Short mmCIF file of C-alpha atoms in Angstrom, two decimals:
data_model
loop_
_atom_site.label_atom_id
_atom_site.label_comp_id
_atom_site.label_asym_id
_atom_site.label_seq_id
_atom_site.Cartn_x
_atom_site.Cartn_y
_atom_site.Cartn_z
CA MET A 20 19.98 -4.05 -0.37
CA MET A 21 17.97 -2.14 -2.95
CA SER A 22 18.06 1.64 -3.06
CA ALA A 23 15.30 2.58 -5.52
CA VAL A 24 11.82 2.60 -4.03
CA GLN A 25 8.45 3.17 -5.64
CA ILE A 26 5.79 4.70 -3.37
CA THR A 27 2.15 5.00 -4.42
CA HIS A 28 -1.13 5.71 -2.66
CA GLY A 29 -4.83 5.44 -3.33
CA PHE A 30 -8.05 3.75 -2.25
CA VAL A 31 -8.88 0.07 -2.37
CA ALA A 32 -12.46 -1.21 -2.50
CA LEU A 33 -13.37 -4.27 -0.47
CA GLU A 34 -15.63 -6.80 -2.17
CA ASP A 35 -18.52 -6.42 0.24
CA GLY A 36 -20.28 -3.21 -0.77
CA GLY A 37 -17.29 -1.19 -1.89
CA GLU A 38 -15.84 0.00 1.42
CA GLN A 39 -13.03 2.36 0.45
CA LEU A 40 -9.81 2.13 2.45
CA PHE A 41 -6.91 4.51 1.88
CA TYR A 42 -3.47 2.95 1.54
CA ARG A 43 0.18 3.85 0.97
CA ARG A 44 2.30 1.25 -0.79
CA ALA A 45 6.09 1.07 -1.07
CA GLU A 46 8.02 -1.56 -2.98
CA PRO A 47 11.40 -2.09 -4.61
CA SER A 48 11.43 -0.23 -7.94
CA GLY A 49 11.88 -2.29 -11.09
CA ALA A 50 11.87 -5.65 -9.36
CA PRO A 51 9.22 -7.91 -7.82
CA GLY A 52 8.99 -7.39 -4.09
CA GLY A 53 9.41 -9.98 -1.39
CA ALA A 54 7.01 -10.76 1.43
CA GLY A 55 4.15 -8.35 2.02
CA VAL A 56 4.10 -6.31 5.22
CA LEU A 57 0.75 -4.80 6.24
CA LEU A 58 1.14 -1.85 8.61
CA LEU A 59 -1.83 -0.93 10.80
CA HIS A 60 -2.05 1.97 13.29
CA GLY A 61 -3.46 3.26 16.57
CA ILE A 62 -6.45 5.52 17.18
CA ARG A 63 -4.55 8.81 17.08
CA PHE A 64 -2.51 7.83 14.04
CA SER A 65 -2.76 6.80 10.39
CA SER A 66 -0.72 5.40 7.52
CA GLU A 67 0.96 8.80 7.27
CA ASN A 68 2.99 8.06 10.41
CA TRP A 69 4.64 5.07 8.75
CA GLN A 70 5.58 7.27 5.82
CA ASN A 71 6.83 10.13 7.99
CA ILE A 72 9.18 8.01 10.10
CA GLY A 73 10.47 6.13 7.07
CA THR A 74 9.10 2.65 7.79
CA LEU A 75 7.54 2.21 4.36
CA GLU A 76 10.77 3.23 2.65
CA ALA A 77 12.99 1.15 4.97
CA LEU A 78 10.95 -2.00 4.27
CA ALA A 79 10.93 -1.43 0.51
CA LYS A 80 14.68 -0.76 0.45
CA ALA A 81 15.13 -4.10 2.21
CA GLY A 82 13.17 -5.85 -0.55
CA PHE A 83 9.70 -6.07 1.00
CA VAL A 84 6.35 -4.85 -0.30
CA ALA A 85 5.04 -2.58 2.46
CA VAL A 86 1.45 -1.36 2.61
CA ALA A 87 0.08 0.94 5.29
CA VAL A 88 -3.69 1.39 5.48
CA ASP A 89 -5.94 3.89 7.19
CA LEU A 90 -8.38 1.88 9.29
CA PRO A 91 -12.14 2.50 9.00
CA GLY A 92 -13.25 5.87 10.31
CA LEU A 93 -9.67 7.15 10.66
CA GLY A 94 -7.21 9.09 8.52
CA ASN A 95 -8.34 9.17 4.90
CA SER A 96 -10.72 6.22 5.46
CA LYS A 97 -13.29 8.23 7.42
CA ALA A 98 -16.12 7.16 5.12
CA ALA A 99 -15.44 3.46 5.64
CA LYS A 100 -17.46 1.66 8.31
CA ALA A 101 -15.90 -0.47 11.03
CA PRO A 102 -16.72 -4.21 10.86
CA ALA A 103 -19.26 -3.98 13.70
CA ALA A 104 -21.36 -1.82 11.38
CA ILE A 105 -21.12 -4.14 8.38
CA GLY A 106 -23.59 -6.81 9.33
CA GLU A 107 -21.96 -10.23 9.66
CA LEU A 108 -18.43 -9.16 8.72
CA ALA A 109 -16.24 -9.96 11.72
CA PRO A 110 -12.98 -8.10 12.41
CA GLY A 111 -10.88 -11.13 11.46
CA SER A 112 -12.64 -11.58 8.14
CA PHE A 113 -12.41 -7.85 7.52
CA LEU A 114 -8.61 -7.84 7.67
CA LYS A 115 -8.53 -10.96 5.50
CA ARG A 116 -10.45 -9.08 2.83
CA VAL A 117 -8.15 -6.10 3.18
CA ALA A 118 -5.12 -8.30 2.53
CA GLU A 119 -6.86 -9.93 -0.44
CA ALA A 120 -7.90 -6.58 -1.93
CA LEU A 121 -4.32 -5.35 -1.63
CA ARG A 122 -3.06 -8.61 -3.17
CA LEU A 123 -0.94 -9.48 -0.18
CA SER A 124 -0.52 -13.19 0.50
CA GLN A 125 1.43 -14.76 3.37
CA VAL A 126 1.48 -11.31 4.90
CA VAL A 127 3.33 -10.00 7.95
CA VAL A 128 0.98 -7.86 10.03
CA VAL A 129 2.39 -5.01 12.15
CA SER A 130 -0.28 -4.07 14.68
CA PRO A 131 0.00 -1.26 17.23
CA SER A 132 -2.56 -0.30 19.85
CA LEU A 133 -6.15 0.08 18.52
CA SER A 134 -5.48 -2.17 15.54
CA GLY A 135 -5.36 -5.17 17.88
CA MET A 136 -9.16 -5.28 17.57
CA TYR A 137 -8.62 -6.25 13.92
CA SER A 138 -5.33 -8.15 13.96
CA LEU A 139 -5.95 -10.53 16.86
CA PRO A 140 -9.17 -12.01 15.38
CA PHE A 141 -7.31 -12.24 12.05
CA LEU A 142 -4.48 -14.13 13.77
CA PHE A 143 -6.82 -16.61 15.44
CA ASP A 144 -9.28 -17.04 12.56
CA HIS A 145 -6.93 -16.96 9.56
CA GLY A 146 -3.48 -17.73 10.94
CA ALA A 147 -2.56 -19.77 7.86
CA LEU A 148 -2.56 -16.52 5.85
CA LEU A 149 -0.05 -14.90 8.18
CA LYS A 150 3.68 -15.28 7.62
CA ALA A 151 4.36 -13.46 10.91
CA TYR A 152 2.74 -11.17 13.46
CA VAL A 153 4.29 -8.07 15.03
CA PRO A 154 2.06 -6.74 17.83
CA VAL A 155 3.13 -3.40 19.32
CA ALA A 156 1.22 -3.08 22.62
CA PRO A 157 -2.17 -3.80 21.00
CA ILE A 158 -5.54 -3.60 22.70
CA CYS A 159 -7.90 -6.56 23.17
CA THR A 160 -5.22 -9.09 24.16
CA GLU A 161 -7.19 -9.95 27.30
CA LYS A 162 -10.15 -11.14 25.22
CA PHE A 163 -8.42 -14.41 24.37
CA THR A 164 -7.37 -17.32 26.57
CA ALA A 165 -3.88 -18.70 27.17
CA GLU A 166 -4.99 -21.86 25.37
CA GLN A 167 -5.97 -19.86 22.30
CA TYR A 168 -2.58 -18.17 22.25
CA HIS A 169 -0.80 -21.50 22.70
CA SER A 170 -2.59 -22.88 19.64
CA VAL A 171 -1.05 -20.25 17.33
CA GLN A 172 2.15 -21.35 15.57
CA THR A 173 2.67 -18.11 13.60
CA PRO A 174 6.06 -16.52 14.38
CA ALA A 175 5.53 -13.37 16.44
CA LEU A 176 7.68 -10.44 17.52
CA ILE A 177 6.20 -8.71 20.57
CA VAL A 178 7.39 -5.09 20.72
CA TYR A 179 6.70 -2.48 23.38
CA GLY A 180 8.27 0.54 25.04
CA ASP A 181 9.36 0.18 28.65
CA GLN A 182 7.71 3.53 29.45
CA ASP A 183 4.30 2.30 28.27
CA ALA A 184 2.63 1.96 31.65
CA GLN A 185 -0.83 1.44 30.16
CA LEU A 186 -0.58 -1.35 27.60
CA GLY A 187 3.04 -2.48 27.44
CA GLU A 188 3.14 -5.01 30.27
CA LEU A 189 -0.55 -5.87 29.99
CA SER A 190 -0.28 -6.87 26.35
CA LEU A 191 2.99 -8.73 26.98
CA ASN A 192 1.45 -10.81 29.77
CA ASN A 193 -1.12 -12.15 27.31
CA LEU A 194 0.90 -12.26 24.11
CA LYS A 195 3.76 -14.17 25.73
CA ASN A 196 1.46 -17.19 25.64
CA LEU A 197 1.97 -17.33 21.86
CA ALA A 198 3.77 -20.59 21.06
CA ASN A 199 6.42 -19.09 18.78
CA HIS A 200 7.40 -15.60 19.92
CA LYS A 201 10.27 -13.23 20.59
CA VAL A 202 10.16 -10.05 22.68
CA ALA A 203 11.82 -6.70 21.91
CA VAL A 204 11.68 -3.99 24.58
CA MET A 205 12.50 -0.46 23.43
CA LYS A 206 14.18 1.36 26.31
CA GLY A 207 12.95 4.85 27.12
CA ALA A 208 10.07 4.56 24.65
CA GLY A 209 6.39 5.09 25.33
CA HIS A 210 3.22 3.56 23.91
CA PRO A 211 3.94 4.49 20.24
CA CYS A 212 7.53 3.27 20.73
CA TYR A 213 8.28 3.30 17.00
CA LEU A 214 7.81 7.08 16.98
CA ASP A 215 10.23 7.56 19.87
CA ASN A 216 13.11 5.81 18.13
CA PRO A 217 12.40 5.01 14.45
CA GLU A 218 15.96 3.90 13.76
CA GLU A 219 15.88 1.28 16.52
CA TRP A 220 12.38 0.25 15.46
CA HIS A 221 13.51 -0.36 11.89
CA SER A 222 16.52 -2.34 13.06
CA ILE A 223 14.37 -4.57 15.30
CA LEU A 224 11.71 -5.12 12.63
CA LEU A 225 14.09 -5.84 9.75
CA GLN A 226 16.21 -8.23 11.82
CA PHE A 227 13.07 -10.22 12.63
CA LEU A 228 11.77 -10.20 9.04
CA ARG A 229 15.08 -11.30 7.55
CA ALA A 230 15.20 -14.28 9.90
CA LEU A 231 11.81 -15.63 8.83
#
């Protein structure tokens, strides 16, 4: 396991009209990183949460390149427009362009809550670009059929807190139709379960990533 970590931040411009998204990037210092992990966030949160609870650092120490972005209209990306306001750019294509702009290929997407509106279309439309998918009680799971979920071969780790009465079980009932999935339930944790127990969250996530 590597100990030195390099953390940077800045804005990345997407090709279509220069939408500026804020990002935080952590990677092993002095050595090329491993797989890229793209960390999204919920409506009340931002990339700062992943930095504050140590997820960026934990991933980089384990040899991964970890990038957390602020989604359009949130955090430090308030000037960026959501895909619905960018003409023909669909949410799935939007996240594809984000990954390309950040130079992340065969990326693992970690997607809590609100970010499901971006990550699920990305999963269905561009699954070949995804090394793995880690949904954490995301929204919009009901918008897709069981057959659509069955068609996805991407390895998935479904994570939720057992105290999440709103989206935990609902998202699980849909996501469990994914053909290649595992489930991790965080006991005593609420909707943002990773905030309730960061140490357990990191253990669950890293165990999954190392097994890919």
